[in-house]
Tab-separated table of N, CA and C in Angstrom:
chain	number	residue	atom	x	y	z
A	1	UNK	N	74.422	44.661	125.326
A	1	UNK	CA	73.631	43.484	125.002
A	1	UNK	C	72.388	43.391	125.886
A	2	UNK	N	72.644	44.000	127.228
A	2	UNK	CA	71.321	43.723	128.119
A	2	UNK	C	70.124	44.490	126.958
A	3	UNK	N	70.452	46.088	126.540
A	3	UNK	CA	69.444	46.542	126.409
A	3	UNK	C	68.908	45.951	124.649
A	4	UNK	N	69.526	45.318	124.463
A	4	UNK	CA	69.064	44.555	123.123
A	4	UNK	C	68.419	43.468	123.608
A	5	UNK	N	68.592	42.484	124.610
A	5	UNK	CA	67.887	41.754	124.924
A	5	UNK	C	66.493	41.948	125.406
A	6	UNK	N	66.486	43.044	126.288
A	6	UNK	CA	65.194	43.660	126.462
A	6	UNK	C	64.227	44.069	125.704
A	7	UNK	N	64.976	45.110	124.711
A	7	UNK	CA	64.104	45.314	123.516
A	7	UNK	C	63.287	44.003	122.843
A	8	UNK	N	64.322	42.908	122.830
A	8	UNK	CA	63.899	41.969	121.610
A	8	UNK	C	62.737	41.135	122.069
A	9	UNK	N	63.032	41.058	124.259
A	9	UNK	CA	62.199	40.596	124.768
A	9	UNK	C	60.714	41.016	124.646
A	10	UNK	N	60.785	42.495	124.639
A	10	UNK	CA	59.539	43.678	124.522
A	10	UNK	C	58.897	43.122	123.047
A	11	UNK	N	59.617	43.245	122.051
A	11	UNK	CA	58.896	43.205	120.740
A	11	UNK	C	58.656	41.837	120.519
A	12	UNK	N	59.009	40.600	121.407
A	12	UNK	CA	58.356	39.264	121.210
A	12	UNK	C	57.013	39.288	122.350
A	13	UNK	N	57.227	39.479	123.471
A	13	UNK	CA	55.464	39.553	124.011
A	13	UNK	C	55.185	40.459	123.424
A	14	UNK	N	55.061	41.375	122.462
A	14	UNK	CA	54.514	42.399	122.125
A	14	UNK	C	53.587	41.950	120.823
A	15	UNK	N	54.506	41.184	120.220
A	15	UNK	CA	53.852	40.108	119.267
A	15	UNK	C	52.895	38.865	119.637
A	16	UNK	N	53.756	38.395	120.609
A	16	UNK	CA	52.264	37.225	120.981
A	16	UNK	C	51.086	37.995	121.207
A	17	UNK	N	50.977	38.875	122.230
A	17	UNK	CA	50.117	39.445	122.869
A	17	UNK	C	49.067	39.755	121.642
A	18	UNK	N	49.836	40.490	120.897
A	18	UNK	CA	49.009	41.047	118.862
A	18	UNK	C	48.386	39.539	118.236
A	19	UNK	N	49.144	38.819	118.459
A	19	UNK	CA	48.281	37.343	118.056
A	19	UNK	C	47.292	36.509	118.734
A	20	UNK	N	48.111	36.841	119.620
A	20	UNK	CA	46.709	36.113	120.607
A	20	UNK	C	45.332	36.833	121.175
A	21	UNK	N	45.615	37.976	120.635
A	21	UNK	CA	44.053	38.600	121.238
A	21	UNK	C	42.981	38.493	119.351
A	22	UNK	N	42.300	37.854	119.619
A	22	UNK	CA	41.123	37.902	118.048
A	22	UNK	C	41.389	39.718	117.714
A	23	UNK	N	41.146	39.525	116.241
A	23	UNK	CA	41.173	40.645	115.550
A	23	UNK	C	39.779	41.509	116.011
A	24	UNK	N	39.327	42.823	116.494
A	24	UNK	CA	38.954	43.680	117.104
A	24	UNK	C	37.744	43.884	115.584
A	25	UNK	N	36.485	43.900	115.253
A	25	UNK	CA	35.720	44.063	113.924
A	25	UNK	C	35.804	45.895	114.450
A	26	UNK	N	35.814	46.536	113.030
A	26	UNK	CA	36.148	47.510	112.822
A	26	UNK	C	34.466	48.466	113.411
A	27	UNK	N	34.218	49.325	114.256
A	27	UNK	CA	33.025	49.619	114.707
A	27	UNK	C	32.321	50.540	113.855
A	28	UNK	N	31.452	50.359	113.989
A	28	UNK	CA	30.723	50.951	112.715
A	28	UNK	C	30.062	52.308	112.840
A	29	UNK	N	30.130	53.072	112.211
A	29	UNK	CA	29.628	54.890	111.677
A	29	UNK	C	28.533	55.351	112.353
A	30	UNK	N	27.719	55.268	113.509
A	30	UNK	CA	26.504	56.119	113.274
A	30	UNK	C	26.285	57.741	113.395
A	31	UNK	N	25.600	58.070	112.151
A	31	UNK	CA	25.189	59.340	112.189
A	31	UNK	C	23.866	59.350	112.020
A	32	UNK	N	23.697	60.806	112.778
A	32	UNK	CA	22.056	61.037	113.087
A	32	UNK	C	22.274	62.309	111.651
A	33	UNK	N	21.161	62.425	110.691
A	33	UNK	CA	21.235	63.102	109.584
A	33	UNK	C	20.228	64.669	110.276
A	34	UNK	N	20.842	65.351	109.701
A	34	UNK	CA	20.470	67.020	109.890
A	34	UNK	C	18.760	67.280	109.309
A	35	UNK	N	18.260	67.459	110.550
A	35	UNK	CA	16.952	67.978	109.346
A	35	UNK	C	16.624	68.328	108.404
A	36	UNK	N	15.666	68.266	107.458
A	36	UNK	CA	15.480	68.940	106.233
A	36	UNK	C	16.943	67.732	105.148
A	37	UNK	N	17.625	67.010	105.692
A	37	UNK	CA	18.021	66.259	104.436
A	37	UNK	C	17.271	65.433	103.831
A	38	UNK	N	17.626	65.653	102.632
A	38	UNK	CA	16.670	64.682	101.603
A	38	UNK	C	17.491	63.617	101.327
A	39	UNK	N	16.800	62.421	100.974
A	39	UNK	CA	16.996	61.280	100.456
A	39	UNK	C	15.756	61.380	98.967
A	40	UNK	N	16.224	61.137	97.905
A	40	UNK	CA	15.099	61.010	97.040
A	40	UNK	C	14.716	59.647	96.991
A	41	UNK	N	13.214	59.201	97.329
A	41	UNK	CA	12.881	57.775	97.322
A	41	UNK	C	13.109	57.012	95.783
A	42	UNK	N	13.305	55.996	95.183
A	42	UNK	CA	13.592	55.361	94.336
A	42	UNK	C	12.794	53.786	94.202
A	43	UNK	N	12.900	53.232	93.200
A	43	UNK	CA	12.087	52.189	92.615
A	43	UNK	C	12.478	50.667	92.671
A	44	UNK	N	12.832	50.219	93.318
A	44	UNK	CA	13.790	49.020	93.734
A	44	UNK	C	13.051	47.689	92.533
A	45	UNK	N	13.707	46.369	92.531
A	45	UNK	CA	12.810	45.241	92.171
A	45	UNK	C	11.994	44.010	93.437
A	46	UNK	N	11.277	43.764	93.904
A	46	UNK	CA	11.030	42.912	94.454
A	46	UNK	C	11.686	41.518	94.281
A	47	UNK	N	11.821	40.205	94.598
A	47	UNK	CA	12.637	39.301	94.017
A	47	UNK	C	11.831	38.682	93.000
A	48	UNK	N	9.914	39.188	92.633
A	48	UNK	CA	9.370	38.636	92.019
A	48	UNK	C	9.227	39.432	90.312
A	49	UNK	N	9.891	40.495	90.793
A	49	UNK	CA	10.231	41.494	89.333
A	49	UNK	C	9.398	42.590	89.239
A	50	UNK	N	8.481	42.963	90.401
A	50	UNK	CA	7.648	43.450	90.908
A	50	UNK	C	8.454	44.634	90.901
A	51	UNK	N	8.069	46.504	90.774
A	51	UNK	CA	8.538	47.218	91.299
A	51	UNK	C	8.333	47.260	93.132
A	52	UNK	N	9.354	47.973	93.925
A	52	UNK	CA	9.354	48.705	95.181
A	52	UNK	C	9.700	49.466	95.653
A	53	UNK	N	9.125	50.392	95.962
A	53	UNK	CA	9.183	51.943	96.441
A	53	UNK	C	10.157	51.845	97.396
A	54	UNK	N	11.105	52.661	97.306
A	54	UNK	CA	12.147	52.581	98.424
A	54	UNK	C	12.531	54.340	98.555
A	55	UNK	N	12.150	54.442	100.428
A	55	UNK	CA	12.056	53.588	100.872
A	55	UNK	C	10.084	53.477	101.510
A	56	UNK	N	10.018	52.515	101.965
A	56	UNK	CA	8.460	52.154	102.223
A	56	UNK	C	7.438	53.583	102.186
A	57	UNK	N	6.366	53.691	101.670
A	57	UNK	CA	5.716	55.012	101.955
A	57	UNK	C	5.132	54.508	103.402
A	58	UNK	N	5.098	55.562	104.440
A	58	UNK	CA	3.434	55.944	105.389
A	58	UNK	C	3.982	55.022	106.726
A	59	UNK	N	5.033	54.771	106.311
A	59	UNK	CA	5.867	54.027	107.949
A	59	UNK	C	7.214	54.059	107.890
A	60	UNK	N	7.648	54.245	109.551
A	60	UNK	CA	9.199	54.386	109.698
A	60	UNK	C	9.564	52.661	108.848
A	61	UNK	N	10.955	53.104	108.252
A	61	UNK	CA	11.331	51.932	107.115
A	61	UNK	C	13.159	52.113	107.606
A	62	UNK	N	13.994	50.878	107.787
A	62	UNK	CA	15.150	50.663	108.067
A	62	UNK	C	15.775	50.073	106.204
A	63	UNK	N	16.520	50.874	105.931
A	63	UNK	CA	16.529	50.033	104.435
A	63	UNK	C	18.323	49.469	104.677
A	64	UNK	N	18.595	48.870	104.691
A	64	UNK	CA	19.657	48.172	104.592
A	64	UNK	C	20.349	47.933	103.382
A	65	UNK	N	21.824	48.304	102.964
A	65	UNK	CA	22.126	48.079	101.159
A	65	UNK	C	23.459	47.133	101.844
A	66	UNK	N	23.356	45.696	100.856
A	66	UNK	CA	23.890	44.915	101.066
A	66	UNK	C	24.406	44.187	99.886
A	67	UNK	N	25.288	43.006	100.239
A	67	UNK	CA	25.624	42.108	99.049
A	67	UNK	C	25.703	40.676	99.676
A	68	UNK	N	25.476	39.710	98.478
A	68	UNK	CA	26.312	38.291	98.964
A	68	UNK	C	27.746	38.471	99.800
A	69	UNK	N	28.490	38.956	98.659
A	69	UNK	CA	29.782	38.763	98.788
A	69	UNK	C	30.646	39.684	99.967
A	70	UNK	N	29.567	40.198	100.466
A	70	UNK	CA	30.155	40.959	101.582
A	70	UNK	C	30.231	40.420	102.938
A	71	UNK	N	31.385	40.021	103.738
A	71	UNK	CA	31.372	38.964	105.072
A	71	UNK	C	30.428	40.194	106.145
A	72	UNK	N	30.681	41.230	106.022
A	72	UNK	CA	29.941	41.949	107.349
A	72	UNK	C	28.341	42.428	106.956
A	73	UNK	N	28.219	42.080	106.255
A	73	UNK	CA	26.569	42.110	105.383
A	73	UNK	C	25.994	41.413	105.714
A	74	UNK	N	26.630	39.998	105.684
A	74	UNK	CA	26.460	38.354	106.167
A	74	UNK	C	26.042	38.240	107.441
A	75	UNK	N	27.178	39.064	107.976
A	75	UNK	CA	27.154	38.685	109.516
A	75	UNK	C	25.949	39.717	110.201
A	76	UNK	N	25.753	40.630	109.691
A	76	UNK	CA	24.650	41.281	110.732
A	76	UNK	C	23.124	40.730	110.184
A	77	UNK	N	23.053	40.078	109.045
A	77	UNK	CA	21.961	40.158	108.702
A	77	UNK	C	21.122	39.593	109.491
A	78	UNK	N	21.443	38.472	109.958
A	78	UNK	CA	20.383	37.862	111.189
A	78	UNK	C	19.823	38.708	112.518
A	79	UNK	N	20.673	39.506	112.862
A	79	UNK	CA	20.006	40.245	113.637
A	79	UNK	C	19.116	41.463	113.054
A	80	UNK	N	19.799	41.906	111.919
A	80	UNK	CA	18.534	42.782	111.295
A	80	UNK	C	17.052	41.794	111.491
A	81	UNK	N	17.478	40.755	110.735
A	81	UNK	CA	16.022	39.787	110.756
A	81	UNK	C	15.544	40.166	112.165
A	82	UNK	N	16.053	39.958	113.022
A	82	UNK	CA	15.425	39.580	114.243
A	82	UNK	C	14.685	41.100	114.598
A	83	UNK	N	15.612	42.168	114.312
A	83	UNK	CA	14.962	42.980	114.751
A	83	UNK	C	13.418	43.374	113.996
A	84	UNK	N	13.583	43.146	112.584
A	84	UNK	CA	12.409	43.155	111.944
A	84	UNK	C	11.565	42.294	111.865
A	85	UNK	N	11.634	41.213	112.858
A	85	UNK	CA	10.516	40.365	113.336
A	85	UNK	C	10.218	41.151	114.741
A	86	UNK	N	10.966	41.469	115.730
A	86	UNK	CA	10.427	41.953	116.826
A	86	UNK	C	9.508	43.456	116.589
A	87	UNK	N	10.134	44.390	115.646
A	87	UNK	CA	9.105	45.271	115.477
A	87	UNK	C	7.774	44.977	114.568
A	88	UNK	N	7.805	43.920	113.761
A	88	UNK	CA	6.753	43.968	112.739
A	88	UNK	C	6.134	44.514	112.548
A	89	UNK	N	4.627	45.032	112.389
A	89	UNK	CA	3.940	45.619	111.339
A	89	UNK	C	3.955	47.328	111.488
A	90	UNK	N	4.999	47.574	113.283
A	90	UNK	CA	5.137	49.113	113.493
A	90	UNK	C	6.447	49.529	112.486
A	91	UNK	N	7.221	48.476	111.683
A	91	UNK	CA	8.270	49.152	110.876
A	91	UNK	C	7.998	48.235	109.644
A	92	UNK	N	8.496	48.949	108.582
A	92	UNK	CA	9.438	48.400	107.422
A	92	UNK	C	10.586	48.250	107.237
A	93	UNK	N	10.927	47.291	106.866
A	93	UNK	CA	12.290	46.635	106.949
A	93	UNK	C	12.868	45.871	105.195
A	94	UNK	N	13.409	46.953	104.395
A	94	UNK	CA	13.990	47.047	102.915
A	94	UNK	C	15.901	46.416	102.863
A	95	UNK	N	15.720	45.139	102.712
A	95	UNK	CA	17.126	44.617	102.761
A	95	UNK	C	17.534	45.260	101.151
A	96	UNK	N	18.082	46.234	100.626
A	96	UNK	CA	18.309	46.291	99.422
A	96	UNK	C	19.873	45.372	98.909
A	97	UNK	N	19.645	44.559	98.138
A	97	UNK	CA	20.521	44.041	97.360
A	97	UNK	C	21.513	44.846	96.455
A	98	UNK	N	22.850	44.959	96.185
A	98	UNK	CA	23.823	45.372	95.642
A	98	UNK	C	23.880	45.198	94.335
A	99	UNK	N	23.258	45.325	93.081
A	99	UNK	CA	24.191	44.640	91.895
A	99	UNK	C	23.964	43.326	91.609
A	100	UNK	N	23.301	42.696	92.009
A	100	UNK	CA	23.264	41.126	91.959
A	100	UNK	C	22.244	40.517	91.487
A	101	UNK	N	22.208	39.564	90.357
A	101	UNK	CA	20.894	39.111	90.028
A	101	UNK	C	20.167	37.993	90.986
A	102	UNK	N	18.849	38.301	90.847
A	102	UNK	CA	18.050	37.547	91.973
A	102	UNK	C	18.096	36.344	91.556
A	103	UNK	N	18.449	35.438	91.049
A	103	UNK	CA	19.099	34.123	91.273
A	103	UNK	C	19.974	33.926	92.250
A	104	UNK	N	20.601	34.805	92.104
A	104	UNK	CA	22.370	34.351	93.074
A	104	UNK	C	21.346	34.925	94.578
A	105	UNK	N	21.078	35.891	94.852
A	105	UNK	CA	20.260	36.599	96.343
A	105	UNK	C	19.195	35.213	96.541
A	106	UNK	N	18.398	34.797	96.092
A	106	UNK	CA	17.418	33.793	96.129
A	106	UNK	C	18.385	32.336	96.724
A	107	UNK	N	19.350	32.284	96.211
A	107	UNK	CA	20.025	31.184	96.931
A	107	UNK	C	20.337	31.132	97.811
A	108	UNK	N	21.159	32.742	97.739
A	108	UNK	CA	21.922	33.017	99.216
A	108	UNK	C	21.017	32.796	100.708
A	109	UNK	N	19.729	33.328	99.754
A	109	UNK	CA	18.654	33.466	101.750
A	109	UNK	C	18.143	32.398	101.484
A	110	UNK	N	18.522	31.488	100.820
A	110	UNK	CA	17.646	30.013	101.136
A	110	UNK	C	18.721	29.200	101.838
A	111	UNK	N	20.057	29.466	101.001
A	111	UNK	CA	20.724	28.481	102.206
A	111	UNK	C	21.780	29.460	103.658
A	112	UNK	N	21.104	30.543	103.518
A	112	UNK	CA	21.571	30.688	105.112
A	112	UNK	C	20.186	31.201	105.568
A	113	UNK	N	18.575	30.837	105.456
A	113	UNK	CA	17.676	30.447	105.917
A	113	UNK	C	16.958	32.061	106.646
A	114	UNK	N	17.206	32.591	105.562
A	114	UNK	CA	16.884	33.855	105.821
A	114	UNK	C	15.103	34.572	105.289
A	115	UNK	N	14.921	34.882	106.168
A	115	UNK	CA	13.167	35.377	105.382
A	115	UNK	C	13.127	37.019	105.568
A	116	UNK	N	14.084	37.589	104.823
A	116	UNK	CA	13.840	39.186	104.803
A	116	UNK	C	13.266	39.572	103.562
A	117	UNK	N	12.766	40.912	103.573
A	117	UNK	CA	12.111	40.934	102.523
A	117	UNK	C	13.314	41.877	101.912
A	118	UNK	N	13.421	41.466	100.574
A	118	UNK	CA	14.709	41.972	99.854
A	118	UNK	C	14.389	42.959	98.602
A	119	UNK	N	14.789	43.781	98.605
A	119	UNK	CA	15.005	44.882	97.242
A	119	UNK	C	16.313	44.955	96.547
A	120	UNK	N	15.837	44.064	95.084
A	120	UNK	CA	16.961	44.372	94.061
A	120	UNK	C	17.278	45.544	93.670
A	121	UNK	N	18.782	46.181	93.584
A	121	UNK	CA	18.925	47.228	93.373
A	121	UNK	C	19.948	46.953	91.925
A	122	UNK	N	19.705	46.118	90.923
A	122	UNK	CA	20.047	45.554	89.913
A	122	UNK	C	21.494	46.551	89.451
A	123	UNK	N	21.346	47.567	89.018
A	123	UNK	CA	21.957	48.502	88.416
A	123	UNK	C	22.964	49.289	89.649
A	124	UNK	N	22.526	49.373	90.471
A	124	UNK	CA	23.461	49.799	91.811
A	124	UNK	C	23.078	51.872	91.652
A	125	UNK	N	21.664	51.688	91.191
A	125	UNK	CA	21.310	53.669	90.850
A	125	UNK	C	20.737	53.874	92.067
A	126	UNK	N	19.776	53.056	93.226
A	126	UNK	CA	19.595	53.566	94.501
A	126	UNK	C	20.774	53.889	95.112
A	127	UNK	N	21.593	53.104	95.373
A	127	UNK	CA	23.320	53.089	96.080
A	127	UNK	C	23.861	54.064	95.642
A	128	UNK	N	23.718	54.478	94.288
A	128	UNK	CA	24.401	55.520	93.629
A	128	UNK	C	23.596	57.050	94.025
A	129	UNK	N	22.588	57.204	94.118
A	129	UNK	CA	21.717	57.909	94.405
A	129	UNK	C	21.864	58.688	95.999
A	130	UNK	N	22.027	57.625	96.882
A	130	UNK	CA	22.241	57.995	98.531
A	130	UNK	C	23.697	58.335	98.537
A	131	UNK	N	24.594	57.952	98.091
A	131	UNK	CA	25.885	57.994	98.499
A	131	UNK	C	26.812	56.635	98.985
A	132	UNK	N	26.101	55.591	98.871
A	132	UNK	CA	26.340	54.223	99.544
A	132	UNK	C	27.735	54.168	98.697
A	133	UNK	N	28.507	54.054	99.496
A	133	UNK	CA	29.949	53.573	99.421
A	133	UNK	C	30.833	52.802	100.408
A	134	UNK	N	30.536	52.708	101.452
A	134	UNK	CA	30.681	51.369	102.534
A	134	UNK	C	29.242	50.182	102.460
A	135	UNK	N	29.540	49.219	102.653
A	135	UNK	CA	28.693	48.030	102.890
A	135	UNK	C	29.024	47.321	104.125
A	136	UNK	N	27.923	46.812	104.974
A	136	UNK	CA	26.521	47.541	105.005
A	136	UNK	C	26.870	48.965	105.032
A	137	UNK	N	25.472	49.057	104.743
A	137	UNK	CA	25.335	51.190	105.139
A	137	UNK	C	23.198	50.631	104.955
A	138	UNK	N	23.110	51.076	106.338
A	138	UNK	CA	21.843	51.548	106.629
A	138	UNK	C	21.054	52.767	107.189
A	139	UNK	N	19.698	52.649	106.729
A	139	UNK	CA	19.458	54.202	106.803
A	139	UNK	C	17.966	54.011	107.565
A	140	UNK	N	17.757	54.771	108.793
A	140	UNK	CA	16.748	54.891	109.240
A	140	UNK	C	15.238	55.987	108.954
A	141	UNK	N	14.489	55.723	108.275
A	141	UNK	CA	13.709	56.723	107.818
A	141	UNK	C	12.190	56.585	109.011
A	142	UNK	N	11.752	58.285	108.710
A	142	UNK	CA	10.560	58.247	109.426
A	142	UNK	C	8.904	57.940	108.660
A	143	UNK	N	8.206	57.628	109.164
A	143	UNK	CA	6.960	57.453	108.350
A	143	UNK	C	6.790	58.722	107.045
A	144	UNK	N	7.002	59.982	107.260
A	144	UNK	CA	6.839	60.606	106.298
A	144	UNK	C	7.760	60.645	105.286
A	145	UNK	N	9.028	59.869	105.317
A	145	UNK	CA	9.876	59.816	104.330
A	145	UNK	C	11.464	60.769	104.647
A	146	UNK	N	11.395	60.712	106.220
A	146	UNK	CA	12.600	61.720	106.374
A	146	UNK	C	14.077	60.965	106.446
A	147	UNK	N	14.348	60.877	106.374
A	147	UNK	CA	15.659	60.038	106.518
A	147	UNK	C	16.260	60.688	107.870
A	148	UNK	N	16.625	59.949	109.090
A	148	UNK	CA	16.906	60.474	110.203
A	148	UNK	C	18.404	59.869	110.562
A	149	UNK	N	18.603	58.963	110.553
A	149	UNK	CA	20.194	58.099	110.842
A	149	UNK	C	20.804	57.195	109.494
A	150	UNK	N	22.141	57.449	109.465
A	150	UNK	CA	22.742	56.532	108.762
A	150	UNK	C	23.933	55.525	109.401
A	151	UNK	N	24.147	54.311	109.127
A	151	UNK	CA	24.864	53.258	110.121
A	151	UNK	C	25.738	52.870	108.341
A	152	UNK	N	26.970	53.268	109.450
A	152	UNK	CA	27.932	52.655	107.642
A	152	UNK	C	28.767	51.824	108.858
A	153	UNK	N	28.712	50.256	107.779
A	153	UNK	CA	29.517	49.075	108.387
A	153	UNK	C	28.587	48.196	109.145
A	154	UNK	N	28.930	47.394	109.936
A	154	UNK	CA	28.582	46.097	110.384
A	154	UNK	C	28.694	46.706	112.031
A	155	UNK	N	26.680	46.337	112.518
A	155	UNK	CA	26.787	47.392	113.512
A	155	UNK	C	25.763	45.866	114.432
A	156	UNK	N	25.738	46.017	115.246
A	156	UNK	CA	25.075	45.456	116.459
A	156	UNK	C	23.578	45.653	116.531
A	157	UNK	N	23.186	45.401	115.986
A	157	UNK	CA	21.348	45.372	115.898
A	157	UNK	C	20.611	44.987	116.999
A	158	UNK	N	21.449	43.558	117.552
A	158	UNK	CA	20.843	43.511	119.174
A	158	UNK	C	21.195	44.213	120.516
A	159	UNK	N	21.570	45.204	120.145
A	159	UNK	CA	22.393	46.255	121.508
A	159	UNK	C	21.293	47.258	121.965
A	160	UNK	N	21.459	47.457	123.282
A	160	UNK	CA	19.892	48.807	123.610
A	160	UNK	C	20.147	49.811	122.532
A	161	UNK	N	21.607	50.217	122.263
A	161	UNK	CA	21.402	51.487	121.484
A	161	UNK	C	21.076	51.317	119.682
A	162	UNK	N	20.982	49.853	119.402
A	162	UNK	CA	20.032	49.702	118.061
A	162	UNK	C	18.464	50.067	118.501
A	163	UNK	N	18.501	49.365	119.546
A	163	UNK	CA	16.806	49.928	120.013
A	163	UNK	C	16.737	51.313	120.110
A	164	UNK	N	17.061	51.920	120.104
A	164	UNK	CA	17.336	53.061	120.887
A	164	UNK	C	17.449	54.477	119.462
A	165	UNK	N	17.709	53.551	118.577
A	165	UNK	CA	17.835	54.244	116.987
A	165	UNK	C	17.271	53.587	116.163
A	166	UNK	N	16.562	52.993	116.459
A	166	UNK	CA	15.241	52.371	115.474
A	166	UNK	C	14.134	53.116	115.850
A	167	UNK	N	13.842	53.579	117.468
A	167	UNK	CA	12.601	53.701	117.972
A	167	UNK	C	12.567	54.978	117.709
A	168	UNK	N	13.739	55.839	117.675
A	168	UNK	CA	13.803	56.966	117.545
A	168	UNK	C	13.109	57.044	116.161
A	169	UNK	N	12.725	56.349	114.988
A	169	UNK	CA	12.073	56.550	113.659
A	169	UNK	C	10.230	56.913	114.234
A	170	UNK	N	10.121	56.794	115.611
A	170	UNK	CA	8.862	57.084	115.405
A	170	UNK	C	8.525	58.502	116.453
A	171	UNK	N	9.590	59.089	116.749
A	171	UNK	CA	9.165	60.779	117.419
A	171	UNK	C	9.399	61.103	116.411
């Protein structure tokens, strides 16, 4: 009986301990992409129905593929913002939208007070095109159109090493 008691003792702090620590967010993918890979650029919608070149011509461009309905999409997006206010006019910054008509996206960044500039990807053929199969999944490109890093999942935008792989879009 002692060593049953022990055990049972072990697997009850073993359990609080599992409850009481917050759930750990799952860390997110970065890869640096092999030279010479291609990304083929594609035709996005603006939210005004406007075509947009994706991703940006003639400057390093961060394109981001996202959704409403995604909680870790949600959650980094503000710091994307931030970062694409702190670099401004040295980057482009392509929030691409998932599938979703720009009604429902137009609401979403009005009521969580968002001013990114967004690319409808209506049909989901850019996403389909790169390989996008986790959300987020972002991709760091260089001014000439190289695609240099990809970030799959919900990643830390305000950390030195987001700086650190953004800036890298301009060696």
């Amino acid at each position: 009986m002692g060593r049953r008691a022990d055990l049972n003792r072990r697997l009850f702090i073993g359990a609080a301990a599992a409850l009481a620590v917050p759930a750990l967010r799952a860390q997110a993918q970065v890869e640096r992409l092999a030279a010479g890979t291609r990304l083929a650029p594609w035709n996005g919608f603006g939210l005004d129905g406007k075509p947009v070149a994706v991703p940006a011509a003639g400057k390093p461009t961060v394109v981001n593929f996202w959704a409403t309905w995604c909680p870790p999409c949600r959650a980094e997006m503000p710091l994307l913002q931030q970062m694409a206010e702190f670099y401004g006019e040295r980057l482009a910054f392509q929030a691409v939208n998932f599938k979703e008509r720009a009604v429902t996206v137009q609401r979403h960044l009005r009521e969580a007070n968002w001013s990114i500039p967004v690319v409808l990807d209506p049909l989901g053929a850019g996403a389909q095109a790169w390989r996008v199969q986790v959300f987020p999944t972002t991709f760091g490109f260089d001014a000439r159109g190289q695609p240099r890093w990809r970030v799959l999942g919900e990643y830390d935008w305000s950390s030195p090493q987001a700086g650190q792989l953004v800036e890298s879009l301009w060696r």
